[in-house]
Short mmCIF file of C-alpha atoms and ligand atoms in Angstrom, two decimals:
data_model
loop_
_atom_site.label_atom_id
_atom_site.label_comp_id
_atom_site.label_asym_id
_atom_site.label_seq_id
_atom_site.Cartn_x
_atom_site.Cartn_y
_atom_site.Cartn_z
CA TYR A 1 9.48 -6.41 5.34
CA GLU A 2 11.91 -8.64 3.82
CA PHE A 3 10.81 -9.10 0.17
CA THR A 4 12.59 -10.06 -3.09
CA ARG A 5 10.39 -8.60 -5.48
CA ALA A 6 7.94 -5.74 -5.95
CA VAL A 7 5.70 -4.45 -8.78
CA THR A 8 5.41 -0.78 -10.19
CA ARG A 9 3.75 0.71 -12.76
CA ARG A 10 4.90 4.14 -14.58
CA PRO A 11 2.43 6.88 -13.85
CA SER A 12 0.88 8.51 -16.83
CA ALA A 13 -0.95 11.97 -18.48
CA GLY A 14 -3.53 10.39 -16.89
CA ILE A 15 -3.14 11.18 -13.36
CA VAL A 16 -4.26 14.85 -13.78
CA ASN A 17 -7.87 12.92 -13.44
CA GLY A 18 -7.24 10.72 -10.62
CA LEU A 19 -9.42 10.17 -7.80
CA ARG A 20 -9.37 12.67 -4.78
CA ALA A 21 -11.07 13.36 -1.68
CA GLU A 22 -10.38 16.93 -2.19
CA ASP A 23 -8.85 18.91 -4.53
CA ILE A 24 -5.84 21.00 -4.05
CA GLY A 25 -4.78 21.03 -7.45
CA THR A 26 -3.67 19.09 -10.26
CA PRO A 27 -0.74 16.85 -10.23
CA ASP A 28 2.53 17.40 -12.24
CA LEU A 29 3.62 14.40 -14.27
CA ALA A 30 6.96 14.98 -14.82
CA LYS A 31 7.37 15.70 -10.93
CA MET A 32 5.43 13.17 -10.23
CA GLU A 33 7.76 10.35 -13.15
CA GLU A 34 10.87 12.16 -11.05
CA ALA A 35 9.51 10.95 -7.98
CA HIS A 36 8.56 7.52 -9.00
CA ALA A 37 12.08 7.15 -10.36
CA HIS A 38 13.52 7.72 -7.09
CA TYR A 39 11.12 5.16 -5.80
CA VAL A 40 11.81 2.77 -7.94
CA ALA A 41 15.69 2.92 -7.51
CA THR A 42 15.16 2.61 -3.74
CA LEU A 43 13.72 -0.50 -3.94
CA LYS A 44 16.35 -1.67 -6.82
CA LYS A 45 19.25 -0.50 -4.32
CA THR A 46 17.79 -3.49 -1.95
CA GLY A 47 18.75 -6.08 -4.44
CA ALA A 48 15.08 -6.96 -4.95
CA GLU A 49 13.88 -7.32 -8.13
CA VAL A 50 11.55 -4.38 -9.54
CA ILE A 51 9.16 -5.51 -12.62
CA GLU A 52 7.82 -1.72 -13.77
CA LEU A 53 4.61 -2.08 -15.84
CA PRO A 54 3.94 0.51 -18.38
CA ALA A 55 1.99 3.42 -17.70
CA LEU A 56 -1.54 2.56 -18.63
CA GLU A 57 -3.81 6.37 -20.04
CA GLU A 58 -7.46 4.75 -19.66
CA TYR A 59 -6.70 4.57 -16.15
CA PRO A 60 -5.78 7.91 -13.82
CA ASP A 61 -4.81 5.87 -10.73
CA ALA A 62 -3.19 2.84 -11.90
CA VAL A 63 -0.15 4.19 -10.44
CA PHE A 64 -1.48 2.89 -7.59
CA VAL A 65 -0.76 -0.82 -8.14
CA GLU A 66 -1.28 -1.69 -3.97
CA ASP A 67 -4.79 -1.49 -4.26
CA THR A 68 -5.37 -4.25 -7.45
CA ALA A 69 -3.77 -7.48 -5.25
CA LEU A 70 -2.64 -8.88 -1.80
CA CYS A 71 0.64 -10.89 -2.84
CA LEU A 72 1.56 -13.26 0.09
CA PRO A 73 4.15 -15.88 -0.08
CA GLN A 74 1.49 -18.61 -1.06
CA GLY A 75 0.06 -16.88 -3.72
CA ALA A 76 -1.66 -13.58 -4.80
CA VAL A 77 -5.27 -12.91 -4.56
CA MET A 78 -7.00 -10.12 -7.14
CA MET A 79 -8.55 -7.14 -5.03
CA ARG A 80 -12.19 -5.70 -6.41
CA PRO A 81 -11.71 -2.00 -5.97
CA GLY A 82 -14.19 0.14 -3.94
CA ALA A 83 -13.72 2.74 -6.59
CA PRO A 84 -15.89 2.03 -9.76
CA THR A 85 -13.56 3.62 -11.90
CA ARG A 86 -10.22 1.59 -10.61
CA MET A 87 -12.30 -1.61 -11.26
CA GLY A 88 -10.64 -2.27 -14.58
CA GLU A 89 -6.70 -2.17 -13.28
CA VAL A 90 -7.22 -5.61 -11.75
CA ALA A 91 -7.40 -7.11 -14.94
CA GLU A 92 -4.34 -4.94 -16.22
CA MET A 93 -2.60 -6.75 -13.41
CA GLU A 94 -3.85 -10.26 -13.65
CA PRO A 95 -1.38 -11.60 -15.87
CA THR A 96 1.94 -10.22 -14.17
CA LEU A 97 1.38 -12.06 -10.95
CA ARG A 98 0.03 -15.24 -12.92
CA ARG A 99 3.51 -15.69 -14.30
CA LEU A 100 5.08 -14.87 -10.85
CA TYR A 101 2.49 -16.99 -9.06
CA ASP A 102 1.00 -20.95 -9.29
CA ASP A 103 -1.85 -19.71 -7.26
CA VAL A 104 -3.86 -16.75 -7.95
CA ARG A 105 -7.16 -16.28 -6.40
CA ARG A 106 -9.61 -13.78 -7.53
CA ILE A 107 -12.56 -11.71 -4.89
CA GLU A 108 -15.29 -12.38 -6.95
CA GLY A 109 -18.12 -10.25 -5.34
CA PRO A 110 -20.52 -9.02 -4.56
CA GLY A 111 -18.23 -7.23 -1.86
CA HIS A 112 -15.43 -5.04 -2.31
CA ILE A 113 -11.76 -4.90 -0.88
CA GLU A 114 -8.85 -2.48 -2.05
CA GLY A 115 -5.01 -3.54 -1.10
CA GLY A 116 -4.64 -0.44 0.57
CA ASP A 117 -6.65 -1.46 3.14
CA ILE A 118 -4.57 -4.41 4.19
CA LEU A 119 -1.40 -4.39 6.35
CA VAL A 120 -0.26 -8.00 6.49
CA THR A 121 2.56 -8.25 10.14
CA VAL A 122 4.33 -11.75 10.53
CA ARG A 123 1.66 -12.78 13.09
CA GLU A 124 -1.53 -11.50 11.07
CA ILE A 125 -3.61 -10.04 8.31
CA LEU A 126 -4.97 -6.62 8.94
CA VAL A 127 -7.82 -5.33 7.11
CA GLY A 128 -9.60 -1.96 7.55
CA ARG A 129 -13.45 -1.63 6.82
CA SER A 130 -13.56 1.85 4.80
CA ASP A 131 -15.26 3.75 1.83
CA ARG A 132 -13.71 1.07 -0.51
CA THR A 133 -13.78 -1.93 1.84
CA ASP A 134 -16.55 -3.75 3.06
CA ALA A 135 -17.61 -6.56 5.25
CA ALA A 136 -18.52 -8.75 2.41
CA GLY A 137 -14.98 -7.97 1.04
CA VAL A 138 -13.54 -8.77 3.53
CA ALA A 139 -15.52 -12.54 4.20
CA GLU A 140 -14.18 -13.25 0.88
CA LEU A 141 -10.33 -12.45 1.39
CA ALA A 142 -10.61 -14.25 5.14
CA GLU A 143 -11.94 -17.54 3.38
CA ILE A 144 -9.13 -17.35 0.99
CA VAL A 145 -6.21 -16.85 3.32
CA SER A 146 -7.49 -19.33 5.52
CA ASP A 147 -6.75 -21.90 2.92
CA TRP A 148 -3.00 -20.73 3.18
CA GLY A 149 -3.05 -20.63 7.12
CA HIS A 150 -2.91 -17.03 7.88
CA LYS A 151 -5.54 -15.43 10.39
CA LEU A 152 -7.22 -12.31 9.16
CA ARG A 153 -8.42 -9.51 11.30
CA GLU A 154 -10.99 -7.28 10.37
CA VAL A 155 -10.07 -3.60 11.98
CA PHE A 156 -11.57 -0.43 10.85
CA THR A 157 -10.31 2.69 9.11
CA PRO A 158 -10.79 5.92 10.47
CA PRO A 159 -13.61 8.11 9.07
CA GLY A 160 -12.25 10.30 6.41
CA VAL A 161 -8.95 8.54 5.77
CA LEU A 162 -8.80 6.98 2.50
CA HIS A 163 -7.60 3.37 3.32
CA PHE A 164 -6.11 1.84 6.32
CA LYS A 165 -2.69 2.17 5.60
CA THR A 166 -3.07 6.13 4.60
CA ASP A 167 -2.55 5.81 8.66
CA CYS A 168 -0.20 3.04 9.28
CA SER A 169 2.76 1.33 8.09
CA LEU A 170 4.62 -2.23 9.27
CA LEU A 171 7.88 -1.50 10.50
CA ASP A 172 9.40 -4.50 11.49
CA GLY A 173 8.22 -7.87 13.29
CA GLU A 174 6.85 -6.05 16.03
CA THR A 175 6.75 -2.51 15.19
CA ILE A 176 4.38 -0.48 13.80
CA LEU A 177 4.43 3.18 12.63
CA ALA A 178 0.66 4.70 13.10
CA THR A 179 -0.86 8.08 13.40
CA LYS A 180 -2.36 8.82 17.15
CA ARG A 181 -6.07 8.94 15.85
CA LEU A 182 -5.48 5.00 14.14
CA ASP A 183 -3.71 3.51 17.35
CA ALA A 184 -6.98 5.10 19.35
CA SER A 185 -8.94 2.78 18.08
CA GLY A 186 -7.19 -0.14 20.11
CA CYS A 187 -6.51 -2.15 16.73
CA PHE A 188 -2.72 -2.63 17.21
CA GLU A 189 -2.92 -4.15 20.88
CA GLY A 190 0.40 -6.13 21.47
CA TYR A 191 2.55 -4.38 18.62
CA ARG A 192 4.82 -1.91 19.79
CA VAL A 193 3.83 1.58 17.75
CA LEU A 194 5.63 4.39 17.02
CA HIS A 195 3.25 7.80 16.27
CA THR A 196 3.20 10.13 13.78
CA ALA A 197 4.72 13.56 15.14
CA GLU A 198 1.59 15.73 15.67
CA GLY A 199 0.83 17.50 12.11
CA GLU A 200 2.48 14.41 10.13
CA GLU A 201 -0.07 12.19 9.86
CA ALA A 202 0.76 11.72 6.34
CA ALA A 203 4.24 10.10 7.03
CA ALA A 204 2.35 7.25 8.31
CA ASN A 205 2.15 5.91 4.82
CA SER A 206 5.42 4.86 4.67
CA ILE A 207 7.38 1.42 3.88
CA ARG A 208 9.19 -1.05 5.18
CA PHE A 209 11.28 -2.37 2.54
CA ASN A 210 14.21 -4.67 3.46
CA GLN A 211 17.00 -2.40 4.96
CA PHE A 212 15.17 0.96 3.90
CA VAL A 213 11.90 3.12 5.47
CA LEU A 214 10.51 5.06 2.56
CA CYS A 215 9.02 7.92 3.50
CA PRO A 216 6.97 11.04 2.20
CA ALA A 217 9.09 13.92 2.16
CA GLY A 218 8.67 17.12 4.32
CA PHE A 219 7.56 15.39 7.65
CA PRO A 220 11.17 16.03 9.37
CA ARG A 221 9.99 14.80 13.27
CA THR A 222 8.89 12.24 12.30
CA ALA A 223 11.73 11.03 10.09
CA GLU A 224 14.09 12.20 12.70
CA MET A 225 12.17 10.06 15.38
CA LEU A 226 12.33 7.06 12.95
CA SER A 227 15.94 7.36 12.69
CA ASN A 228 16.69 7.43 16.23
CA ALA A 229 14.82 4.15 16.44
CA GLY A 230 17.39 2.83 14.29
CA TYR A 231 15.73 2.93 10.77
CA GLU A 232 17.68 3.74 7.59
CA VAL A 233 15.05 6.22 6.52
CA VAL A 234 15.25 7.23 2.75
CA GLN A 235 12.50 10.48 2.25
CA ILE A 236 10.83 10.68 -1.52
CA SER A 237 8.96 13.42 -2.35
CA ASN A 238 5.17 12.55 -2.47
CA SER A 239 3.94 15.69 -3.53
CA GLU A 240 2.13 14.70 -6.91
CA CYS A 241 1.04 11.72 -5.45
CA ALA A 242 -1.07 13.14 -2.23
CA LYS A 243 -2.76 15.16 -4.70
CA LEU A 244 -4.77 11.90 -4.83
CA ASP A 245 -4.49 10.60 -1.54
CA GLY A 246 -1.52 8.26 -2.42
CA GLY A 247 1.54 7.65 -0.35
CA MET A 248 4.32 5.18 -0.31
CA SER A 249 2.51 2.10 -0.19
CA CYS A 250 0.20 2.28 -2.70
CA LEU A 251 2.79 2.91 -5.48
CA SER A 252 3.97 -0.94 -5.00
CA LEU A 253 3.07 -4.39 -5.04
CA ARG A 254 5.58 -6.51 -2.29
CA PHE A 255 6.34 -10.03 -1.98
C1 LIG B 1 -7.54 6.69 -5.12
O1 LIG B 1 -8.47 7.51 -4.62
O2 LIG B 1 -8.17 5.11 -5.17
C2 LIG B 1 -5.97 6.91 -5.72
N1 LIG B 1 -6.17 8.30 -6.42
C3 LIG B 1 -4.96 6.80 -4.64
C4 LIG B 1 -5.32 5.48 -4.33
C5 LIG B 1 -4.10 5.21 -2.60
N2 LIG B 1 -3.95 4.05 -2.74
C6 LIG B 1 -3.56 3.39 -1.72
O3 LIG B 1 -3.60 3.92 -0.41
N3 LIG B 1 -3.31 1.78 -1.60
#
C-alpha cells in the first residue's frame, strides 16, 4: 500500500461499449473523465509519480488498466485476460512497463488471468479464481512469482462477482476491507478484516494508496467506519465506471 508510482489510462469515447454483467445505463464520458481526473489528482497528491497513458478508442475497457499486468518490486507480469475483447490491451501496456522494469514476464497461456483477481498483501499474493481467471492462469503466475520469492495462494471469487478485488482491498500490512460474503469464504484467516456496511458491498473496491484510502462515493457508512478506524478517506465518484463493473482498483497499476 506504499507506492512511488502508478500508471493510468484516460477513458475514451469507446467506453459506451465497455463490458458489463448487466446493463444499468450507458456511461457518460464527460462524467467519467471528471471522476478520473479527481482520481489521478488524488494519487499525485501523495507525491507519487503518475504515468498517464492516452485514451485507446479501439479497446472500450482500456481505462481499467489494472487487469493488464501485475507489478511487483522485482518485476512485472503481463496478464492474459479471460475477456477476449480485452486481450489486446496487454500489448498496449507492455512497452510502458518495459521502460520501468528490467524484468517483464508474460502469462503465455493457455490459461487466463486478470489483475483484478490479484490481491498483493505484505505476506502473500492472493489470487481468486473467477470467470476471468482460471486454474492454469493462476498456476502460470505462481511459477513466475515464486522465482521472485513470493508465496501465492489460490482462493475463490464469489459467484456473480466479476473479480476477487471487486469484493476486497488491502488497507495496511494486516488489514483487509472486504464484503461479508467474501470474508465468509475464510480466505482472510489471520488478517484483520473490516466489513463493508450492509448494502454497501460496492465500497469494497477501494484502494489504499500511501496516506489515502480512495473509496467510491455514495457509501457513507463504510466511509465513516474507515475514518473511525483511522484511515484518511477520499471519496471519488464512481457512477460511470460502476456501469461497467469497475471500481477504484481497476483504474491504476500501483507499484
Ligand atoms: C470488464 O468487464 O472487464 C470491465 N468492464 C471492468 C473491469 C474492472 N476491472 C477490475 O475490477 N480490475
